[in-house]
mmCIF file of C-alpha atoms in Angstrom:
data_model
loop_
_atom_site.group_PDB
_atom_site.id
_atom_site.type_symbol
_atom_site.label_atom_id
_atom_site.label_comp_id
_atom_site.label_asym_id
_atom_site.label_seq_id
_atom_site.Cartn_x
_atom_site.Cartn_y
_atom_site.Cartn_z
ATOM 1 C CA MET A 1 -46.425 -5.611 41.184
ATOM 2 C CA ALA A 2 -47.789 -2.090 41.433
ATOM 3 C CA GLY A 3 -45.002 -1.130 39.082
ATOM 4 C CA ILE A 4 -46.476 -3.031 36.170
ATOM 5 C CA LYS A 5 -50.012 -1.773 36.672
ATOM 6 C CA ALA A 6 -48.860 1.813 37.004
ATOM 7 C CA LEU A 7 -46.726 1.478 33.901
ATOM 8 C CA VAL A 8 -49.592 0.074 31.857
ATOM 9 C CA GLY A 9 -51.942 2.773 33.122
ATOM 10 C CA LEU A 10 -49.458 5.519 32.292
ATOM 11 C CA SER A 11 -48.786 4.200 28.820
ATOM 12 C CA PHE A 12 -52.536 4.009 28.217
ATOM 13 C CA SER A 13 -53.016 7.631 29.172
ATOM 14 C CA GLY A 14 -50.032 8.547 27.022
ATOM 15 C CA ALA A 15 -51.644 6.835 24.081
ATOM 16 C CA ILE A 16 -54.903 8.702 24.759
ATOM 17 C CA GLY A 17 -53.047 11.996 24.807
ATOM 18 C CA LEU A 18 -51.307 11.309 21.525
ATOM 19 C CA THR A 19 -54.654 10.245 20.078
ATOM 20 C CA PHE A 20 -56.106 13.633 20.944
ATOM 21 C CA LEU A 21 -53.144 15.331 19.308
ATOM 22 C CA LEU A 22 -53.478 13.319 16.130
ATOM 23 C CA LEU A 23 -57.240 13.803 16.048
ATOM 24 C CA GLY A 24 -56.603 17.527 16.116
ATOM 25 C CA CYS A 25 -54.471 17.157 13.003
ATOM 26 C CA ALA A 26 -55.973 14.345 10.998
ATOM 27 C CA LEU A 27 -59.738 14.789 11.230
ATOM 28 C CA GLU A 28 -61.353 15.550 7.903
ATOM 29 C CA GLN A 29 -62.546 19.024 8.767
ATOM 30 C CA TYR A 30 -59.063 20.009 10.012
ATOM 31 C CA GLY A 31 -56.511 18.237 7.890
ATOM 32 C CA VAL A 32 -53.542 20.453 8.792
ATOM 33 C CA TYR A 33 -50.520 18.978 10.546
ATOM 34 C CA TRP A 34 -48.936 22.084 12.123
ATOM 35 C CA PRO A 35 -49.938 21.090 15.686
ATOM 36 C CA LEU A 36 -47.475 18.201 15.575
ATOM 37 C CA PHE A 37 -44.799 20.716 16.538
ATOM 38 C CA VAL A 38 -45.908 20.365 20.167
ATOM 39 C CA LEU A 39 -44.243 16.948 20.100
ATOM 40 C CA ILE A 40 -40.955 18.834 20.486
ATOM 41 C CA PHE A 41 -42.241 20.267 23.760
ATOM 42 C CA TYR A 42 -43.375 16.846 24.940
ATOM 43 C CA VAL A 43 -39.888 15.476 24.414
ATOM 44 C CA LEU A 44 -38.170 18.482 26.011
ATOM 45 C CA SER A 45 -40.314 18.715 29.117
ATOM 46 C CA PRO A 46 -38.788 15.971 31.338
ATOM 47 C CA ILE A 47 -35.196 16.888 30.482
ATOM 48 C CA PRO A 48 -34.588 19.773 32.972
ATOM 49 C CA THR A 49 -35.932 17.686 35.846
ATOM 50 C CA PHE A 50 -33.786 14.709 34.851
ATOM 51 C CA ILE A 51 -30.692 16.897 34.677
ATOM 52 C CA SER A 52 -31.325 18.540 38.029
ATOM 53 C CA ARG A 53 -31.943 15.216 39.732
ATOM 54 C CA ARG A 54 -28.769 13.802 38.237
ATOM 55 C CA LEU A 55 -26.646 16.795 39.187
ATOM 56 C CA SER A 56 -27.580 17.366 42.803
ATOM 57 C CA ASP A 57 -30.274 15.926 44.977
ATOM 58 C CA ASP A 58 -28.460 16.205 48.297
ATOM 59 C CA ASP A 59 -30.234 19.275 49.614
ATOM 60 C CA SER A 60 -33.880 18.514 50.105
ATOM 61 C CA SER A 61 -34.735 22.120 50.825
ATOM 62 C CA SER A 62 -34.443 25.129 48.545
ATOM 63 C CA ASN A 63 -32.273 23.613 45.858
ATOM 64 C CA ALA A 64 -31.510 26.272 43.281
ATOM 65 C CA CYS A 65 -30.888 23.726 40.535
ATOM 66 C CA ARG A 66 -34.262 22.101 41.125
ATOM 67 C CA GLU A 67 -36.034 25.450 41.092
ATOM 68 C CA LEU A 68 -34.391 26.303 37.774
ATOM 69 C CA ALA A 69 -35.610 22.962 36.456
ATOM 70 C CA TYR A 70 -39.154 23.762 37.624
ATOM 71 C CA PHE A 71 -38.958 27.166 35.943
ATOM 72 C CA LEU A 72 -37.810 25.727 32.603
ATOM 73 C CA THR A 73 -40.289 22.856 32.725
ATOM 74 C CA THR A 74 -43.131 25.283 33.383
ATOM 75 C CA GLY A 75 -41.942 27.343 30.454
ATOM 76 C CA ILE A 76 -41.977 24.344 28.153
ATOM 77 C CA VAL A 77 -45.477 23.382 29.306
ATOM 78 C CA VAL A 78 -46.774 26.938 28.784
ATOM 79 C CA SER A 79 -45.167 27.001 25.347
ATOM 80 C CA SER A 80 -46.903 23.787 24.345
ATOM 81 C CA PHE A 81 -50.226 25.418 25.221
ATOM 82 C CA GLY A 82 -49.279 28.732 23.674
ATOM 83 C CA LEU A 83 -48.351 27.345 20.279
ATOM 84 C CA PRO A 84 -51.823 25.992 19.366
ATOM 85 C CA ILE A 85 -53.442 29.200 20.600
ATOM 86 C CA VAL A 86 -51.167 31.365 18.464
ATOM 87 C CA LEU A 87 -51.753 29.103 15.473
ATOM 88 C CA ALA A 88 -55.534 29.244 15.976
ATOM 89 C CA ARG A 89 -55.595 33.024 16.436
ATOM 90 C CA ASN A 90 -53.724 33.332 13.173
ATOM 91 C CA SER A 91 -56.258 31.027 11.468
ATOM 92 C CA THR A 92 -53.571 28.505 10.548
ATOM 93 C CA ILE A 93 -55.529 25.828 12.370
ATOM 94 C CA GLN A 94 -59.139 25.864 13.501
ATOM 95 C CA TRP A 95 -60.232 26.427 17.066
ATOM 96 C CA GLY A 96 -61.629 22.903 17.314
ATOM 97 C CA ALA A 97 -58.232 21.481 16.453
ATOM 98 C CA CYS A 98 -56.686 23.838 19.023
ATOM 99 C CA GLY A 99 -59.006 22.503 21.698
ATOM 100 C CA LEU A 100 -58.187 18.886 20.842
ATOM 101 C CA VAL A 101 -54.445 19.598 20.898
ATOM 102 C CA MET A 102 -54.683 21.322 24.266
ATOM 103 C CA THR A 103 -56.612 18.389 25.693
ATOM 104 C CA GLY A 104 -53.936 16.044 24.403
ATOM 105 C CA ASN A 105 -51.305 18.318 25.985
ATOM 106 C CA ALA A 106 -52.979 18.123 29.364
ATOM 107 C CA VAL A 107 -53.222 14.337 29.257
ATOM 108 C CA ILE A 108 -49.607 13.884 28.140
ATOM 109 C CA PHE A 109 -48.226 16.231 30.785
ATOM 110 C CA LEU A 110 -50.267 14.504 33.472
ATOM 111 C CA THR A 111 -48.774 11.234 32.220
ATOM 112 C CA ILE A 112 -45.237 12.591 32.462
ATOM 113 C CA LEU A 113 -45.989 13.959 35.928
ATOM 114 C CA GLY A 114 -47.362 10.563 36.879
ATOM 115 C CA PHE A 115 -44.119 8.976 35.723
ATOM 116 C CA PHE A 116 -42.101 11.259 37.961
ATOM 117 C CA VAL A 117 -44.366 10.768 40.947
ATOM 118 C CA ILE A 118 -44.710 6.995 40.718
ATOM 119 C CA PHE A 119 -41.306 6.003 39.478
ATOM 120 C CA GLY A 120 -39.367 8.668 41.361
ATOM 121 C CA GLY A 121 -37.589 10.011 38.331
ATOM 122 C CA GLY A 122 -35.741 6.763 37.702
ATOM 123 C CA ASP A 123 -33.188 7.123 40.475
ATOM 124 C CA GLU A 124 -34.276 4.072 42.408
ATOM 125 C CA PHE A 125 -35.618 2.396 39.339
ATOM 126 C CA SER A 126 -34.388 -1.140 39.148
ATOM 127 C CA TRP A 127 -35.093 -3.774 36.601
ATOM 128 C CA GLU A 128 -36.227 -6.153 39.325
ATOM 129 C CA GLN A 129 -39.485 -4.268 39.446
ATOM 130 C CA TRP A 130 -40.456 -6.025 36.263
ATOM 131 C CA MET B 1 -8.416 49.819 70.709
ATOM 132 C CA LEU B 2 -10.340 46.774 71.843
ATOM 133 C CA CYS B 3 -7.239 44.834 72.846
ATOM 134 C CA SER B 4 -6.655 44.877 76.536
ATOM 135 C CA HIS B 5 -3.664 43.430 78.357
ATOM 136 C CA ASP B 6 -5.786 42.638 81.364
ATOM 137 C CA PRO B 7 -6.969 39.028 80.742
ATOM 138 C CA VAL B 8 -10.237 39.423 82.643
ATOM 139 C CA LYS B 9 -11.094 42.609 80.812
ATOM 140 C CA GLN B 10 -10.154 40.999 77.487
ATOM 141 C CA CYS B 11 -12.492 38.114 78.180
ATOM 142 C CA ASN B 12 -15.314 40.525 78.940
ATOM 143 C CA VAL B 13 -14.660 42.545 75.828
ATOM 144 C CA SER B 14 -14.687 39.534 73.501
ATOM 145 C CA LEU B 15 -17.813 38.129 75.157
ATOM 146 C CA TRP B 16 -19.521 41.483 74.926
ATOM 147 C CA THR B 17 -18.702 41.953 71.246
ATOM 148 C CA ARG B 18 -19.738 38.418 70.436
ATOM 149 C CA VAL B 19 -23.061 38.911 72.176
ATOM 150 C CA MET B 20 -23.563 42.263 70.497
ATOM 151 C CA SER B 21 -22.739 41.012 67.035
ATOM 152 C CA GLY B 22 -25.059 38.040 67.456
ATOM 153 C CA PHE B 23 -27.779 40.369 68.644
ATOM 154 C CA LEU B 24 -27.187 42.603 65.649
ATOM 155 C CA ASP B 25 -27.464 39.670 63.310
ATOM 156 C CA GLY B 26 -30.813 38.913 64.812
ATOM 157 C CA ILE B 27 -31.984 42.505 64.428
ATOM 158 C CA ARG B 28 -30.605 43.100 60.987
ATOM 159 C CA CYS B 29 -32.382 40.316 59.191
ATOM 160 C CA GLY B 30 -34.854 39.359 61.838
ATOM 161 C CA ASP B 31 -37.710 38.531 59.511
ATOM 162 C CA CYS B 32 -35.498 36.564 57.122
ATOM 163 C CA GLU B 33 -35.279 33.405 59.193
ATOM 164 C CA CYS B 34 -39.005 32.722 59.069
ATOM 165 C CA ASN B 35 -38.745 32.331 55.285
ATOM 166 C CA VAL B 36 -36.812 29.112 55.669
ATOM 167 C CA ASP B 37 -39.509 27.348 57.672
ATOM 168 C CA TRP B 38 -42.051 26.916 54.908
ATOM 169 C CA GLY B 39 -39.496 27.906 52.315
ATOM 170 C CA GLU B 40 -39.037 24.835 50.215
ATOM 171 C CA ARG B 41 -42.670 24.523 49.154
ATOM 172 C CA ARG B 42 -42.952 28.233 48.603
ATOM 173 C CA ASN B 43 -39.771 28.369 46.548
ATOM 174 C CA ALA B 44 -40.967 25.617 44.259
ATOM 175 C CA ILE B 45 -44.414 27.190 43.825
ATOM 176 C CA ALA B 46 -42.857 30.597 43.238
ATOM 177 C CA SER B 47 -40.538 29.180 40.581
ATOM 178 C CA ILE B 48 -43.449 27.539 38.807
ATOM 179 C CA ALA B 49 -45.616 30.670 38.996
ATOM 180 C CA ALA B 50 -42.739 32.843 37.796
ATOM 181 C CA GLY B 51 -42.174 30.460 34.895
ATOM 182 C CA VAL B 52 -45.844 30.608 33.910
ATOM 183 C CA LEU B 53 -45.842 34.420 33.960
ATOM 184 C CA PHE B 54 -42.535 34.778 32.129
ATOM 185 C CA PHE B 55 -43.355 32.449 29.269
ATOM 186 C CA THR B 56 -46.960 33.697 28.976
ATOM 187 C CA GLY B 57 -45.497 37.153 28.458
ATOM 188 C CA TRP B 58 -43.272 35.879 25.674
ATOM 189 C CA TRP B 59 -46.082 34.003 23.953
ATOM 190 C CA ILE B 60 -48.229 37.156 24.021
ATOM 191 C CA ILE B 61 -45.546 39.045 22.125
ATOM 192 C CA ILE B 62 -45.064 36.134 19.717
ATOM 193 C CA ASP B 63 -48.801 36.244 19.042
ATOM 194 C CA ALA B 64 -48.696 39.984 18.385
ATOM 195 C CA ALA B 65 -45.666 39.622 16.105
ATOM 196 C CA VAL B 66 -47.435 36.917 14.112
ATOM 197 C CA LYS B 67 -50.678 38.883 13.744
ATOM 198 C CA TYR B 68 -49.050 42.198 12.805
ATOM 199 C CA PRO B 69 -45.912 41.319 10.859
ATOM 200 C CA THR B 70 -45.420 44.599 9.019
ATOM 201 C CA GLU B 71 -43.069 47.315 10.194
ATOM 202 C CA GLY B 72 -45.770 49.966 10.064
ATOM 203 C CA GLU B 73 -48.129 48.138 12.387
ATOM 204 C CA PHE B 74 -45.519 46.849 14.820
ATOM 205 C CA HIS B 75 -42.167 48.613 14.765
ATOM 206 C CA HIS B 76 -39.649 45.806 15.185
ATOM 207 C CA ALA B 77 -37.358 47.758 17.480
ATOM 208 C CA TYR B 78 -40.022 47.585 20.182
ATOM 209 C CA HIS B 79 -38.966 43.991 20.822
ATOM 210 C CA THR B 80 -35.899 45.361 22.612
ATOM 211 C CA CYS B 81 -38.009 46.158 25.652
ATOM 212 C CA GLY B 82 -38.913 42.540 26.279
ATOM 213 C CA VAL B 83 -35.366 41.385 25.603
ATOM 214 C CA ILE B 84 -33.940 43.789 28.173
ATOM 215 C CA ALA B 85 -36.552 42.643 30.686
ATOM 216 C CA THR B 86 -35.502 39.037 30.066
ATOM 217 C CA VAL B 87 -31.842 39.934 30.535
ATOM 218 C CA ALA B 88 -32.700 41.651 33.827
ATOM 219 C CA PHE B 89 -34.677 38.584 34.929
ATOM 220 C CA LEU B 90 -31.712 36.310 34.227
ATOM 221 C CA MET B 91 -29.262 38.686 35.872
ATOM 222 C CA ILE B 92 -31.213 38.910 39.093
ATOM 223 C CA ASN B 93 -31.811 35.192 39.308
ATOM 224 C CA ALA B 94 -28.163 34.434 38.655
ATOM 225 C CA VAL B 95 -26.977 35.922 41.935
ATOM 226 C CA SER B 96 -27.359 33.591 44.858
ATOM 227 C CA ASN B 97 -28.382 34.676 48.323
ATOM 228 C CA GLY B 98 -25.064 33.823 49.872
ATOM 229 C CA GLN B 99 -23.084 36.049 47.594
ATOM 230 C CA VAL B 100 -25.131 39.095 48.484
ATOM 231 C CA ARG B 101 -25.033 38.319 52.167
ATOM 232 C CA GLY B 102 -21.335 37.598 51.986
ATOM 233 C CA ASP B 103 -21.350 34.313 53.825
ATOM 234 C CA SER B 104 -21.197 31.829 50.994
ATOM 235 C CA TYR B 105 -18.351 29.352 50.842
ATOM 236 C CA SER B 106 -17.091 30.571 47.534
ATOM 237 C CA GLU B 107 -16.752 34.224 46.711
ATOM 238 C CA GLY B 108 -17.748 33.797 43.101
ATOM 239 C CA CYS B 109 -16.089 35.908 40.500
ATOM 240 C CA LEU B 110 -17.775 39.079 41.702
ATOM 241 C CA GLY B 111 -17.439 39.154 45.453
ATOM 242 C CA GLN B 112 -20.014 40.660 47.756
ATOM 243 C CA THR B 113 -19.909 44.235 46.525
ATOM 244 C CA GLY B 114 -19.832 43.064 42.939
ATOM 245 C CA ALA B 115 -22.916 40.947 43.555
ATOM 246 C CA ARG B 116 -24.726 43.950 44.991
ATOM 247 C CA VAL B 117 -23.764 46.129 42.024
ATOM 248 C CA TRP B 118 -24.936 43.362 39.672
ATOM 249 C CA LEU B 119 -28.288 43.185 41.492
ATOM 250 C CA PHE B 120 -28.593 46.963 41.390
ATOM 251 C CA ILE B 121 -28.047 47.058 37.632
ATOM 252 C CA GLY B 122 -30.449 44.163 37.187
ATOM 253 C CA PHE B 123 -33.206 45.910 39.112
ATOM 254 C CA MET B 124 -32.604 49.126 37.224
ATOM 255 C CA LEU B 125 -32.974 47.315 33.900
ATOM 256 C CA ALA B 126 -36.157 45.623 35.116
ATOM 257 C CA PHE B 127 -37.798 48.865 36.245
ATOM 258 C CA GLY B 128 -36.554 50.617 33.124
ATOM 259 C CA SER B 129 -38.071 48.076 30.774
ATOM 260 C CA LEU B 130 -41.417 48.246 32.592
ATOM 261 C CA ILE B 131 -41.463 52.027 32.287
ATOM 262 C CA ALA B 132 -40.345 51.788 28.661
ATOM 263 C CA SER B 133 -43.194 49.423 27.841
ATOM 264 C CA MET B 134 -45.731 51.896 29.201
ATOM 265 C CA TRP B 135 -44.046 54.656 27.230
ATOM 266 C CA ILE B 136 -44.201 52.564 24.056
ATOM 267 C CA LEU B 137 -47.865 51.785 24.613
ATOM 268 C CA PHE B 138 -48.890 55.390 25.101
ATOM 269 C CA GLY B 139 -46.295 57.197 23.022
ATOM 270 C CA GLY B 140 -46.160 54.765 20.127
ATOM 271 C CA PHE B 141 -49.715 53.502 19.859
ATOM 272 C CA VAL B 142 -52.321 55.420 21.849
ATOM 273 C CA VAL B 143 -51.263 58.989 21.154
ATOM 274 C CA PRO B 144 -50.664 58.607 17.382
ATOM 275 C CA GLN B 145 -54.040 56.791 17.350
ATOM 276 C CA LYS B 146 -52.840 53.817 15.395
ATOM 277 C CA PRO B 147 -55.603 51.581 14.022
ATOM 278 C CA ALA B 148 -54.145 48.521 15.749
ATOM 279 C CA VAL B 149 -53.319 49.123 19.406
ATOM 280 C CA TYR B 150 -52.909 45.414 20.172
ATOM 281 C CA PRO B 151 -49.085 45.316 19.625
ATOM 282 C CA GLY B 152 -48.653 48.071 22.187
ATOM 283 C CA ILE B 153 -50.866 46.272 24.669
ATOM 284 C CA ALA B 154 -48.941 43.067 23.990
ATOM 285 C CA ILE B 155 -45.603 44.760 24.706
ATOM 286 C CA PHE B 156 -46.985 46.215 27.907
ATOM 287 C CA PHE B 157 -48.391 42.894 29.088
ATOM 288 C CA GLN B 158 -45.224 41.035 28.177
ATOM 289 C CA ASN B 159 -43.106 43.362 30.282
ATOM 290 C CA ALA B 160 -45.662 43.455 33.088
ATOM 291 C CA PHE B 161 -45.767 39.652 33.246
ATOM 292 C CA ILE B 162 -41.993 39.365 33.188
ATOM 293 C CA PHE B 163 -41.771 42.003 35.916
ATOM 294 C CA PHE B 164 -44.342 40.245 38.096
ATOM 295 C CA GLY B 165 -42.607 36.915 37.564
ATOM 296 C CA LEU B 166 -39.383 38.586 38.642
ATOM 297 C CA GLY B 167 -41.089 40.149 41.637
ATOM 298 C CA LEU B 168 -42.435 36.779 42.663
ATOM 299 C CA GLN B 169 -38.998 35.185 42.452
ATOM 300 C CA VAL B 170 -37.407 38.025 44.389
ATOM 301 C CA TRP B 171 -40.098 37.983 47.037
ATOM 302 C CA ALA B 172 -39.963 34.220 47.434
ATOM 303 C CA HIS B 173 -36.331 33.577 48.091
ATOM 304 C CA ARG B 174 -34.322 36.676 47.735
ATOM 305 C CA GLY B 175 -36.568 39.568 48.645
ATOM 306 C CA SER B 176 -36.036 39.771 52.337
ATOM 307 C CA LEU B 177 -32.359 38.944 52.113
ATOM 308 C CA ALA B 178 -31.458 41.055 49.105
ATOM 309 C CA MET B 179 -33.561 44.053 50.088
ATOM 310 C CA CYS B 180 -32.395 43.669 53.642
ATOM 311 C CA ASN B 181 -28.826 43.834 52.488
ATOM 312 C CA LEU B 182 -29.289 46.605 49.991
ATOM 313 C CA CYS B 183 -30.781 48.752 52.743
ATOM 314 C CA SER B 184 -28.353 47.593 55.335
ATOM 315 C CA LEU B 185 -25.417 48.755 53.279
ATOM 316 C CA LEU B 186 -25.907 52.118 54.941
ATOM 317 C CA HIS B 187 -28.110 51.527 57.910
ATOM 318 C CA CYS B 188 -26.713 48.500 59.686
ATOM 319 C CA SER B 189 -23.067 49.198 59.049
ATOM 320 C CA TYR B 190 -23.643 52.583 60.606
ATOM 321 C CA THR B 191 -25.387 50.938 63.546
ATOM 322 C CA ILE B 192 -22.561 48.457 63.986
ATOM 323 C CA LYS B 193 -19.989 51.183 63.823
ATOM 324 C CA SER B 194 -21.767 53.303 66.406
ATOM 325 C CA ILE B 195 -22.179 50.372 68.767
ATOM 326 C CA LEU B 196 -18.564 49.354 68.400
ATOM 327 C CA VAL B 197 -17.516 52.896 69.086
ATOM 328 C CA LYS B 198 -19.655 52.864 72.198
ATOM 329 C CA ILE B 199 -18.112 49.599 73.336
ATOM 330 C CA SER B 200 -14.628 50.808 72.738
ATOM 331 C CA LEU B 201 -15.288 54.047 74.547
ATOM 332 C CA ARG B 202 -16.672 52.084 77.489
ATOM 333 C CA MET B 203 -13.748 49.744 77.676
ATOM 334 C CA LEU B 204 -11.121 52.441 77.589
#
């Protein structure tokens, strides 16, 4: 039953994160929609970890594939924070919008991390949990 | 030279060489084994930290390129420095420990010596790009007293971050092994040879 509660909690925090992102774009004093490009990074971020878990999870210690996945995932996360900063420094968006987008980033990535921690990356995920 | 027709002597010789070679293995990379104990956590943290540094470096240069788009403010050829540093980063991380040590199951397409040459070239490119970034900063921006020094600083920080990310990766899971082997190319093989010569001279 903990599966349902965790799932609801994670989807709530995901919704909060996306709300922050959209607030950063749609508020009246901002009104520019460039920050929506970080959605690409949201979608890309779990993919390296999924691939590495699918390919090889035999070795529990010092798995090169898993470390590569960590490296790429970190890069995607840093890029999703870097994009609003570069946009704000170039005065394409305002700094307030940048702050809202970065807050949304943090919440979304914590949600994705929570998914991996609680649901184990989907390997032992079974529909009976529902 | 080590073969002996006397069975007792042969047994002693093989035992002696086996003991000696095991002892040498312990000496040669003595501090390498302690990496494995707390290795898995450290490897993961090092990968994450290296990723943060690497991509922060690239976003700094993207920021500089966006703020100073003209050729006069930021000569576009200066991007080469960061690209070469990235290539070096990928080259060094592509070689696994086993290939350099020579005890992996598969030789790979390079073999042991090829892996060492590859690592050597990779390190040379990494050091070269770091030095080049300092040269660009001082020779291209500080000395001509350009009004906007920020692109030069950005290039320097990009290469410095990539280099430190690389250093972290190398230190975490390849440093002791790779450095150990690069040094031992001369040192330990010489030691082994001298000890084997001593053994053979004793047995004869």
